Tab-separated table of C-alpha atoms and ligand atoms in Angstrom:
chain	number	residue	atom	x	y	z
A	1	MET	CA	-10.776	-7.423	-20.267
A	2	THR	CA	-10.593	-9.430	-17.088
A	3	ALA	CA	-8.300	-9.164	-14.108
A	4	SER	CA	-6.408	-12.206	-15.293
A	5	ASP	CA	-5.413	-10.420	-18.500
A	6	LEU	CA	-1.647	-10.138	-18.103
A	7	THR	CA	-1.495	-7.171	-20.437
A	8	LEU	CA	-2.928	-5.119	-17.566
A	9	SER	CA	-0.386	-2.899	-15.863
A	10	PRO	CA	1.210	-4.207	-12.657
A	11	ILE	CA	-0.082	-3.031	-9.290
A	12	PRO	CA	2.943	-2.568	-7.029
A	13	PHE	CA	2.556	-2.992	-3.292
A	14	ALA	CA	3.354	0.557	-2.139
A	15	PRO	CA	4.978	2.822	-4.738
A	16	PRO	CA	5.843	6.360	-3.591
A	17	GLN	CA	3.353	9.047	-4.625
A	18	ILE	CA	5.498	11.712	-6.280
A	19	VAL	CA	3.970	14.764	-7.976
A	20	GLU	CA	5.619	17.621	-9.856
A	21	ALA	CA	5.491	19.837	-6.745
A	22	ASP	CA	7.628	17.264	-4.900
A	23	VAL	CA	10.193	17.280	-7.701
A	24	GLU	CA	10.267	21.082	-7.681
A	25	ALA	CA	10.682	21.204	-3.890
A	26	VAL	CA	13.714	18.909	-4.038
A	27	ALA	CA	15.121	20.749	-7.050
A	28	ASP	CA	14.805	24.044	-5.161
A	29	VAL	CA	17.054	22.653	-2.432
A	30	LEU	CA	19.556	21.441	-5.040
A	31	ARG	CA	19.637	24.925	-6.523
A	32	GLY	CA	19.744	26.640	-3.135
A	33	GLY	CA	23.298	25.835	-2.012
A	34	TRP	CA	22.521	24.122	1.331
A	35	LEU	CA	21.902	20.371	1.081
A	36	SER	CA	22.278	19.105	4.637
A	37	THR	CA	20.105	19.761	7.689
A	38	GLY	CA	19.031	23.397	7.731
A	39	PRO	CA	16.002	25.647	7.236
A	40	VAL	CA	13.896	23.180	5.210
A	41	CYS	CA	14.299	20.529	7.891
A	42	SER	CA	13.325	23.112	10.536
A	43	GLN	CA	10.223	23.986	8.511
A	44	LEU	CA	9.268	20.314	8.265
A	45	GLU	CA	9.646	19.975	12.030
A	46	ALA	CA	7.501	23.055	12.655
A	47	ASP	CA	4.745	21.990	10.228
A	48	LEU	CA	4.655	18.453	11.572
A	49	ALA	CA	4.575	19.694	15.155
A	50	GLU	CA	1.629	21.913	14.351
A	51	ARG	CA	-0.237	19.163	12.529
A	52	ILE	CA	0.017	16.575	15.300
A	53	GLY	CA	-0.032	19.005	18.229
A	54	ALA	CA	3.414	18.108	19.544
A	55	PRO	CA	5.463	20.878	21.129
A	56	HIS	CA	8.652	19.317	19.756
A	57	VAL	CA	9.432	17.381	16.592
A	58	VAL	CA	13.028	16.424	15.808
A	59	ALA	CA	13.582	15.119	12.279
A	60	VAL	CA	16.113	12.321	11.935
A	61	SER	CA	17.467	9.916	9.324
A	62	SER	CA	14.943	7.122	10.017
A	63	CYS	CA	12.426	5.789	12.472
A	64	THR	CA	15.134	3.364	13.549
A	65	THR	CA	17.433	6.192	14.681
A	66	ALA	CA	14.504	7.981	16.344
A	67	LEU	CA	13.861	4.784	18.330
A	68	GLN	CA	17.551	4.451	19.170
A	69	ILE	CA	17.681	8.013	20.457
A	70	ALA	CA	14.480	7.522	22.458
A	71	VAL	CA	15.814	4.377	24.138
A	72	ARG	CA	19.240	5.959	24.766
A	73	SER	CA	17.551	8.972	26.356
A	74	LEU	CA	16.367	6.728	29.211
A	75	HIS	CA	20.007	5.974	30.175
A	76	LEU	CA	19.022	2.509	31.317
A	77	ALA	CA	21.674	0.298	32.891
A	78	PRO	CA	23.234	-2.262	30.511
A	79	GLY	CA	21.068	-5.381	30.367
A	80	SER	CA	17.860	-3.548	31.296
A	81	ARG	CA	14.705	-5.250	30.055
A	82	VAL	CA	12.568	-3.452	27.479
A	83	GLY	CA	9.271	-5.032	26.401
A	84	VAL	CA	8.760	-5.116	22.607
A	85	PRO	CA	5.928	-6.820	20.704
A	86	THR	CA	7.309	-9.719	18.696
A	87	TRP	CA	4.972	-8.741	15.820
A	88	THR	CA	7.015	-5.836	14.470
A	89	PHE	CA	9.819	-4.920	12.138
A	90	VAL	CA	13.179	-5.952	13.528
A	91	ALA	CA	14.181	-2.266	13.923
A	92	SER	CA	11.995	-1.944	17.030
A	93	ALA	CA	13.890	-4.689	18.831
A	94	SER	CA	17.349	-3.881	17.440
A	95	SER	CA	17.129	-0.291	18.680
A	96	VAL	CA	16.793	-1.729	22.186
A	97	VAL	CA	19.842	-3.932	21.617
A	98	HIS	CA	21.897	-0.987	20.311
A	99	ALA	CA	21.212	0.842	23.587
A	100	GLY	CA	22.761	-2.077	25.494
A	101	CYS	CA	19.390	-3.357	26.687
A	102	VAL	CA	17.550	-6.656	26.285
A	103	PRO	CA	14.316	-6.826	24.280
A	104	VAL	CA	11.707	-8.972	26.016
A	105	LEU	CA	9.453	-10.170	23.209
A	106	LEU	CA	5.748	-9.996	23.934
A	107	ASP	CA	2.709	-11.654	22.381
A	108	VAL	CA	0.054	-9.790	20.435
A	109	ASP	CA	-3.695	-9.505	20.327
A	110	ALA	CA	-5.208	-11.644	17.537
A	111	ASP	CA	-7.690	-8.939	16.510
A	112	THR	CA	-5.184	-6.099	16.055
A	113	LEU	CA	-1.696	-7.662	16.097
A	114	ASN	CA	-0.831	-4.931	18.596
A	115	VAL	CA	0.819	-5.914	21.857
A	116	SER	CA	-1.593	-7.743	24.128
A	117	PRO	CA	-2.471	-6.101	27.474
A	118	ALA	CA	-2.271	-9.521	29.171
A	119	ALA	CA	1.263	-10.028	27.847
A	120	VAL	CA	2.278	-6.566	29.055
A	121	GLU	CA	0.739	-7.091	32.479
A	122	ALA	CA	2.576	-10.390	32.986
A	123	ALA	CA	5.868	-8.958	31.736
A	124	ILE	CA	5.585	-5.990	34.097
A	125	ALA	CA	4.949	-8.395	36.976
A	126	GLU	CA	8.090	-10.313	36.005
A	127	GLY	CA	10.139	-7.093	35.711
A	128	LEU	CA	10.409	-4.549	32.900
A	129	ASP	CA	12.425	-1.333	32.827
A	130	ALA	CA	10.701	0.177	29.786
A	131	LEU	CA	8.145	-0.709	27.127
A	132	MET	CA	8.087	-0.071	23.399
A	133	VAL	CA	4.666	-0.201	21.766
A	134	VAL	CA	4.037	-0.444	18.015
A	135	HIS	CA	0.891	0.995	16.454
A	136	PHE	CA	0.677	-1.842	13.936
A	137	ALA	CA	-0.680	-0.940	10.484
A	138	GLY	CA	-1.694	2.491	11.829
A	139	ARG	CA	-4.083	1.273	14.524
A	140	THR	CA	-3.043	2.576	17.945
A	141	VAL	CA	-2.387	0.238	20.860
A	142	ASP	CA	-5.032	-0.664	23.404
A	143	PRO	CA	-5.205	2.177	25.980
A	144	ALA	CA	-5.042	-0.525	28.679
A	145	VAL	CA	-1.403	-1.079	27.707
A	146	LEU	CA	-0.502	2.554	28.357
A	147	ALA	CA	-2.463	2.496	31.612
A	148	LEU	CA	-0.603	-0.608	32.824
A	149	ALA	CA	2.766	0.975	32.102
A	150	GLU	CA	1.765	4.225	33.749
A	151	ALA	CA	0.528	2.439	36.858
A	152	ALA	CA	3.849	0.600	37.072
A	153	GLY	CA	5.871	3.777	36.436
A	154	ILE	CA	7.455	2.305	33.311
A	155	PRO	CA	8.449	4.665	30.468
A	156	VAL	CA	6.817	3.933	27.115
A	157	ILE	CA	8.329	4.603	23.687
A	158	GLU	CA	5.908	4.663	20.762
A	159	ASP	CA	7.082	3.048	17.533
A	160	ALA	CA	4.773	5.100	15.335
A	161	ALA	CA	6.403	4.070	12.034
A	162	HIS	CA	2.907	3.250	10.724
A	163	ALA	CA	0.999	5.872	12.661
A	164	LEU	CA	1.496	9.319	11.170
A	165	GLY	CA	-2.078	10.593	10.929
A	166	ALA	CA	-3.452	8.142	13.513
A	167	SER	CA	-5.106	9.275	16.714
A	168	ASP	CA	-6.576	7.784	19.877
A	169	ASP	CA	-8.153	9.116	23.075
A	170	ARG	CA	-5.005	11.195	23.640
A	171	GLY	CA	-5.448	12.992	20.293
A	172	PRO	CA	-3.141	12.629	17.286
A	173	VAL	CA	-0.228	10.270	17.985
A	174	SER	CA	2.475	12.666	19.193
A	175	GLY	CA	3.971	11.166	22.352
A	176	VAL	CA	1.350	12.337	24.864
A	177	GLY	CA	2.116	10.667	28.207
A	178	THR	CA	5.014	8.684	26.727
A	179	VAL	CA	8.701	9.316	26.109
A	180	GLY	CA	7.880	10.138	22.501
A	181	ALA	CA	6.490	8.868	19.198
A	182	CYS	CA	8.883	7.783	16.457
A	183	PHE	CA	7.697	8.164	12.858
A	184	SER	CA	9.115	6.740	9.628
A	185	PHE	CA	9.340	8.516	6.287
A	186	TYR	CA	10.680	5.427	4.527
A	187	ALA	CA	9.769	5.052	0.847
A	188	THR	CA	6.673	2.902	1.484
A	189	LYS	CA	5.223	5.034	4.275
A	190	ASN	CA	2.122	7.269	4.122
A	191	LEU	CA	4.444	10.276	3.887
A	192	THR	CA	7.953	9.798	2.575
A	193	SER	CA	11.270	11.548	2.282
A	194	GLY	CA	12.831	8.461	0.665
A	195	GLU	CA	14.552	7.679	3.951
A	196	GLY	CA	13.817	9.638	7.105
A	197	GLY	CA	11.958	9.831	10.362
A	198	ALA	CA	11.067	12.038	13.289
A	199	LEU	CA	10.753	11.953	17.042
A	200	ALA	CA	7.739	13.811	18.442
A	201	THR	CA	7.782	14.541	22.136
A	202	HIS	CA	6.170	16.692	24.802
A	203	ASP	CA	9.414	16.683	26.783
A	204	GLU	CA	11.648	19.663	26.040
A	205	GLU	CA	14.712	18.066	27.581
A	206	LEU	CA	14.322	14.995	25.366
A	207	ALA	CA	13.908	17.223	22.302
A	208	GLN	CA	17.208	18.938	23.118
A	209	TYR	CA	18.868	15.576	23.716
A	210	ALA	CA	17.544	14.282	20.363
A	211	ARG	CA	18.783	17.367	18.492
A	212	SER	CA	22.243	16.777	19.901
A	213	GLN	CA	22.150	12.980	19.562
A	214	ARG	CA	21.204	13.097	15.891
A	215	LEU	CA	24.526	14.837	15.191
A	216	HIS	CA	27.278	13.122	17.183
A	217	GLY	CA	26.140	14.692	20.443
A	218	LEU	CA	27.273	18.144	19.310
A	219	SER	CA	25.832	21.108	21.143
A	220	ASN	CA	25.627	23.158	17.905
A	221	ASP	CA	24.522	21.713	14.552
A	222	ALA	CA	26.065	22.362	11.130
A	223	TRP	CA	23.554	25.096	10.228
A	224	GLY	CA	24.430	26.730	13.530
A	225	ARG	CA	28.147	26.529	12.805
A	226	TYR	CA	28.572	27.139	9.075
A	227	ARG	CA	26.034	29.768	8.122
A	228	ILE	CA	27.557	33.233	7.742
A	229	GLY	CA	27.964	34.943	11.090
A	230	ALA	CA	27.311	31.770	13.101
A	231	THR	CA	29.410	30.726	16.053
A	232	PRO	CA	31.685	27.791	15.148
A	233	GLU	CA	32.117	26.469	18.713
A	234	TYR	CA	30.538	23.314	20.073
A	235	ASP	CA	30.858	20.827	22.885
A	236	VAL	CA	30.081	17.096	23.216
A	237	VAL	CA	28.562	16.005	26.505
A	238	GLU	CA	27.561	12.505	25.341
A	239	PRO	CA	28.643	10.817	22.077
A	240	GLY	CA	25.707	10.566	19.688
A	241	LEU	CA	24.675	9.095	16.342
A	242	LYS	CA	24.966	10.501	12.821
A	243	ALA	CA	21.262	10.605	12.154
A	244	ASN	CA	20.305	14.043	10.878
A	245	LEU	CA	17.778	14.511	8.069
A	246	PRO	CA	19.256	16.571	5.209
A	247	ASP	CA	17.212	19.393	3.672
A	248	LEU	CA	17.386	17.528	0.359
A	249	LEU	CA	15.190	14.773	1.838
A	250	ALA	CA	13.208	17.005	4.204
A	251	ALA	CA	12.007	18.963	1.159
A	252	LEU	CA	10.206	15.892	-0.177
A	253	ALA	CA	8.478	15.202	3.137
A	254	LEU	CA	7.555	18.872	3.535
A	255	SER	CA	6.033	18.946	0.067
A	256	GLN	CA	4.107	15.724	0.721
A	257	LEU	CA	2.809	17.125	3.986
A	258	GLN	CA	0.899	19.808	2.022
A	259	ARG	CA	-1.332	17.099	0.546
A	260	PHE	CA	-1.214	14.576	3.372
A	261	ASP	CA	-4.932	14.890	4.155
A	262	ALA	CA	-5.889	14.113	0.570
A	263	MET	CA	-3.534	11.126	0.477
A	264	GLN	CA	-4.939	9.819	3.745
A	265	ALA	CA	-8.506	10.261	2.496
A	266	ARG	CA	-7.761	8.162	-0.575
A	267	ARG	CA	-6.170	5.443	1.568
A	268	ARG	CA	-9.349	5.364	3.653
A	269	GLU	CA	-11.501	4.909	0.532
A	270	VAL	CA	-9.378	1.977	-0.600
A	271	VAL	CA	-9.524	0.420	2.872
A	272	GLN	CA	-13.316	0.729	2.891
A	273	ARG	CA	-13.531	-0.829	-0.569
A	274	TYR	CA	-11.337	-3.760	0.496
A	275	ARG	CA	-13.265	-4.187	3.740
A	276	ALA	CA	-16.659	-4.264	2.024
A	277	THR	CA	-15.665	-7.297	-0.054
A	278	ILE	CA	-13.300	-9.157	2.257
A	279	SER	CA	-15.559	-8.949	5.308
A	280	GLU	CA	-18.074	-11.012	3.302
A	281	LEU	CA	-15.581	-13.850	2.816
A	282	ASP	CA	-15.679	-16.724	5.280
A	283	SER	CA	-12.144	-17.831	4.509
A	284	CYS	CA	-10.252	-14.597	5.256
A	285	ARG	CA	-10.076	-12.311	8.258
A	286	ILE	CA	-9.087	-8.643	8.227
A	287	VAL	CA	-6.711	-7.231	10.844
A	288	PRO	CA	-7.752	-5.175	12.688
A	289	THR	CA	-11.029	-7.069	12.884
A	290	THR	CA	-13.094	-3.916	13.315
A	291	ALA	CA	-12.752	-0.772	11.232
A	292	ASP	CA	-11.171	2.154	13.073
A	293	ASP	CA	-11.791	5.661	11.802
A	294	ARG	CA	-8.783	6.911	13.787
A	295	SER	CA	-6.313	4.569	12.084
A	296	ALA	CA	-3.588	5.917	9.811
A	297	ASP	CA	-4.515	3.133	7.340
A	298	HIS	CA	-0.887	2.337	6.677
A	299	LEU	CA	-1.328	-1.350	5.854
A	300	PHE	CA	-4.225	-3.548	4.822
A	301	VAL	CA	-3.547	-6.966	6.329
A	302	VAL	CA	-5.585	-10.123	5.845
A	303	LEU	CA	-5.188	-13.401	7.682
A	304	LEU	CA	-5.390	-16.189	5.127
A	305	PRO	CA	-7.250	-19.405	5.925
A	306	GLU	CA	-5.385	-21.757	8.232
A	307	GLY	CA	-3.427	-24.374	6.312
A	308	LEU	CA	-3.334	-22.411	3.068
A	309	ASP	CA	0.189	-21.980	1.703
A	310	ARG	CA	0.836	-18.213	1.748
A	311	ALA	CA	3.584	-18.578	-0.858
A	312	GLU	CA	0.994	-19.918	-3.286
A	313	VAL	CA	-1.271	-16.938	-2.688
A	314	VAL	CA	1.661	-14.555	-3.171
A	315	ALA	CA	2.553	-16.349	-6.418
A	316	GLY	CA	-1.058	-16.280	-7.599
A	317	MET	CA	-1.327	-12.560	-6.920
A	318	ALA	CA	2.041	-11.971	-8.626
A	319	ALA	CA	0.820	-13.874	-11.691
A	320	ALA	CA	-2.056	-11.384	-11.839
A	321	GLY	CA	0.513	-8.555	-11.685
A	322	ILE	CA	-0.158	-7.677	-8.055
A	323	GLY	CA	2.516	-6.996	-5.448
A	324	THR	CA	1.962	-8.089	-1.867
A	325	SER	CA	4.057	-8.071	1.275
A	326	VAL	CA	4.281	-9.694	4.696
A	327	HIS	CA	4.112	-7.667	7.908
A	328	PHE	CA	5.719	-9.218	9.834
A	329	ARG	CA	7.807	-12.257	10.431
A	330	PRO	CA	7.787	-12.174	14.261
A	331	VAL	CA	11.085	-11.055	15.755
A	332	HIS	CA	11.470	-14.151	17.976
A	333	THR	CA	11.751	-16.348	14.866
A	334	PHE	CA	15.025	-14.723	13.731
A	335	SER	CA	18.192	-16.615	14.712
A	336	TRP	CA	19.901	-13.870	16.703
A	337	PHE	CA	16.805	-12.928	18.649
A	338	ARG	CA	15.939	-16.567	19.325
A	339	ASP	CA	19.253	-16.806	21.168
A	340	HIS	CA	19.409	-13.362	22.804
A	341	ALA	CA	15.873	-12.077	23.421
A	342	PRO	CA	13.776	-13.723	26.141
A	343	LEU	CA	10.045	-14.156	25.645
A	344	GLY	CA	7.548	-12.601	28.020
A	345	PRO	CA	5.916	-14.896	30.597
A	346	THR	CA	2.779	-15.479	28.469
A	347	GLY	CA	4.868	-16.784	25.554
A	348	VAL	CA	4.128	-15.839	21.959
A	349	GLY	CA	1.424	-18.370	21.108
A	350	THR	CA	-0.809	-15.977	19.177
A	351	ALA	CA	2.072	-14.676	17.078
A	352	ASP	CA	3.184	-18.242	16.329
A	353	ARG	CA	-0.343	-19.267	15.382
A	354	LEU	CA	-0.821	-16.356	12.957
A	355	ALA	CA	2.734	-15.878	11.641
A	356	GLY	CA	2.264	-17.812	8.402
A	357	ARG	CA	-1.137	-16.348	7.605
A	358	ALA	CA	-0.694	-12.562	7.388
A	359	LEU	CA	-0.619	-10.986	3.947
A	360	SER	CA	-0.551	-7.256	3.169
A	361	LEU	CA	-2.439	-6.088	0.072
A	362	PRO	CA	-1.414	-3.073	-2.030
A	363	LEU	CA	-2.401	0.142	-0.273
A	364	HIS	CA	-1.404	3.621	-1.367
A	365	ALA	CA	-2.959	6.935	-2.256
A	366	GLY	CA	-2.535	6.367	-5.993
A	367	LEU	CA	-4.569	3.150	-6.117
A	368	THR	CA	-7.676	3.499	-8.309
A	369	ASP	CA	-11.001	1.745	-7.713
A	370	VAL	CA	-10.384	-0.385	-10.798
A	371	GLU	CA	-7.003	-1.477	-9.417
A	372	ALA	CA	-8.445	-2.163	-5.958
A	373	ASP	CA	-11.084	-4.359	-7.593
A	374	ARG	CA	-8.378	-6.221	-9.504
A	375	VAL	CA	-6.615	-6.869	-6.186
A	376	LEU	CA	-9.837	-8.190	-4.680
A	377	GLU	CA	-10.592	-10.348	-7.688
A	378	ALA	CA	-7.096	-11.837	-7.640
A	379	LEU	CA	-7.270	-12.487	-3.896
A	380	VAL	CA	-10.650	-14.187	-4.143
A	381	GLY	CA	-9.334	-16.197	-7.103
A	382	THR	CA	-6.458	-17.619	-5.030
A	383	LEU	CA	-8.620	-18.638	-2.055
A	384	PRO	CA	-10.137	-22.092	-1.684
B	401	PLP	C1	7.049	-1.018	12.873
B	401	PLP	C2	8.286	-0.418	12.275
B	401	PLP	N1	9.196	0.123	13.099
B	401	PLP	C3	10.320	0.694	12.612
B	401	PLP	C4	10.573	0.734	11.264
B	401	PLP	C5	11.843	1.344	10.779
B	401	PLP	O1	11.613	2.484	9.992
B	401	PLP	P1	12.813	3.169	9.191
B	401	PLP	O2	12.997	2.409	7.925
B	401	PLP	O3	12.340	4.571	8.945
B	401	PLP	O4	13.999	3.122	10.072
B	401	PLP	C6	9.658	0.182	10.368
B	401	PLP	C7	9.945	0.224	8.929
B	401	PLP	O5	9.282	-0.212	8.070
B	401	PLP	C8	8.481	-0.413	10.882
B	401	PLP	O6	7.578	-0.979	10.078
């Protein structure tokens, strides 16, 4: 059989990796009588905190709400300017908007698609009140970016949606030296709860703020109010979101966390297999250009040859039964942001130049070598 044999099973882009233990963990919560945020969520927070070395982890409903809470915690004046790389999911920029601030869209580095230090430096010189960095595809941002913000006294929020399991000179991504790191447990992420997220921080005050903000700003959560013998009183000092992570979903993430290392190890093997073949091709470039053994290996992104129609490659891969995705359409190309989000002083030339060329290949812990080779064969077959 060859890879072009359509009787072969499809290879989806990023299906969730669910084992019987996950099903049992969720079923246990269903049987247990407490579905919303409670002891299972607390256990997830404690286990995650221990794994990444963060003193505080607050589980929430999504990375988006973690980002919203992190930006709100700065209590910036309406209209304050927050730098955001344009090469990200729209949630990074919209969380700035929802806090009444203005996202200033910044260009990226061509080798990593992470925010470019030069773009950050120029934006700081022009005037920034805060900076959001995105560890794209699981590769952490250039340390120069954090140093620039620190030197300017600008708070940094880490969009770590792709970066659970990643580390840099600071250690595992956990919000060291920043406001905090915001993780996603969305269905396609390295660790999933279906929908969910968490804010990791080294700032106790922020952790308390996040615990209150994830539940309307209440001073006492539902577990604290409804369990037998608990005190039912609460206060609201600042209206919050409804962004708690129910135990029903936390149970899935907690179960997945038990085998996270094994899942990450398999991702790394697939990445190495892809790299070995694709780095030999003249027509394609891998992002990040150099392998990084501290990456979370969330995405495997190639830059297709200039001038090649990406839609044709996507269609060719689909015809071979292979799912692909695009990360990302730059934020400044969306109508609303075009009209409401200024660009940084260096412009977004690199993002514009590369926007039509990025393609994400299937990457997940369940991908076999045979499937990875089918992906490679199909990719090579669609290239000129
Ligand atoms: C870079 C980035 N930031 C934020 C998010 C939002 O994550 P969530 O769906 O958990 O809100 C995503 C989701 O894919 C993302 O890729």
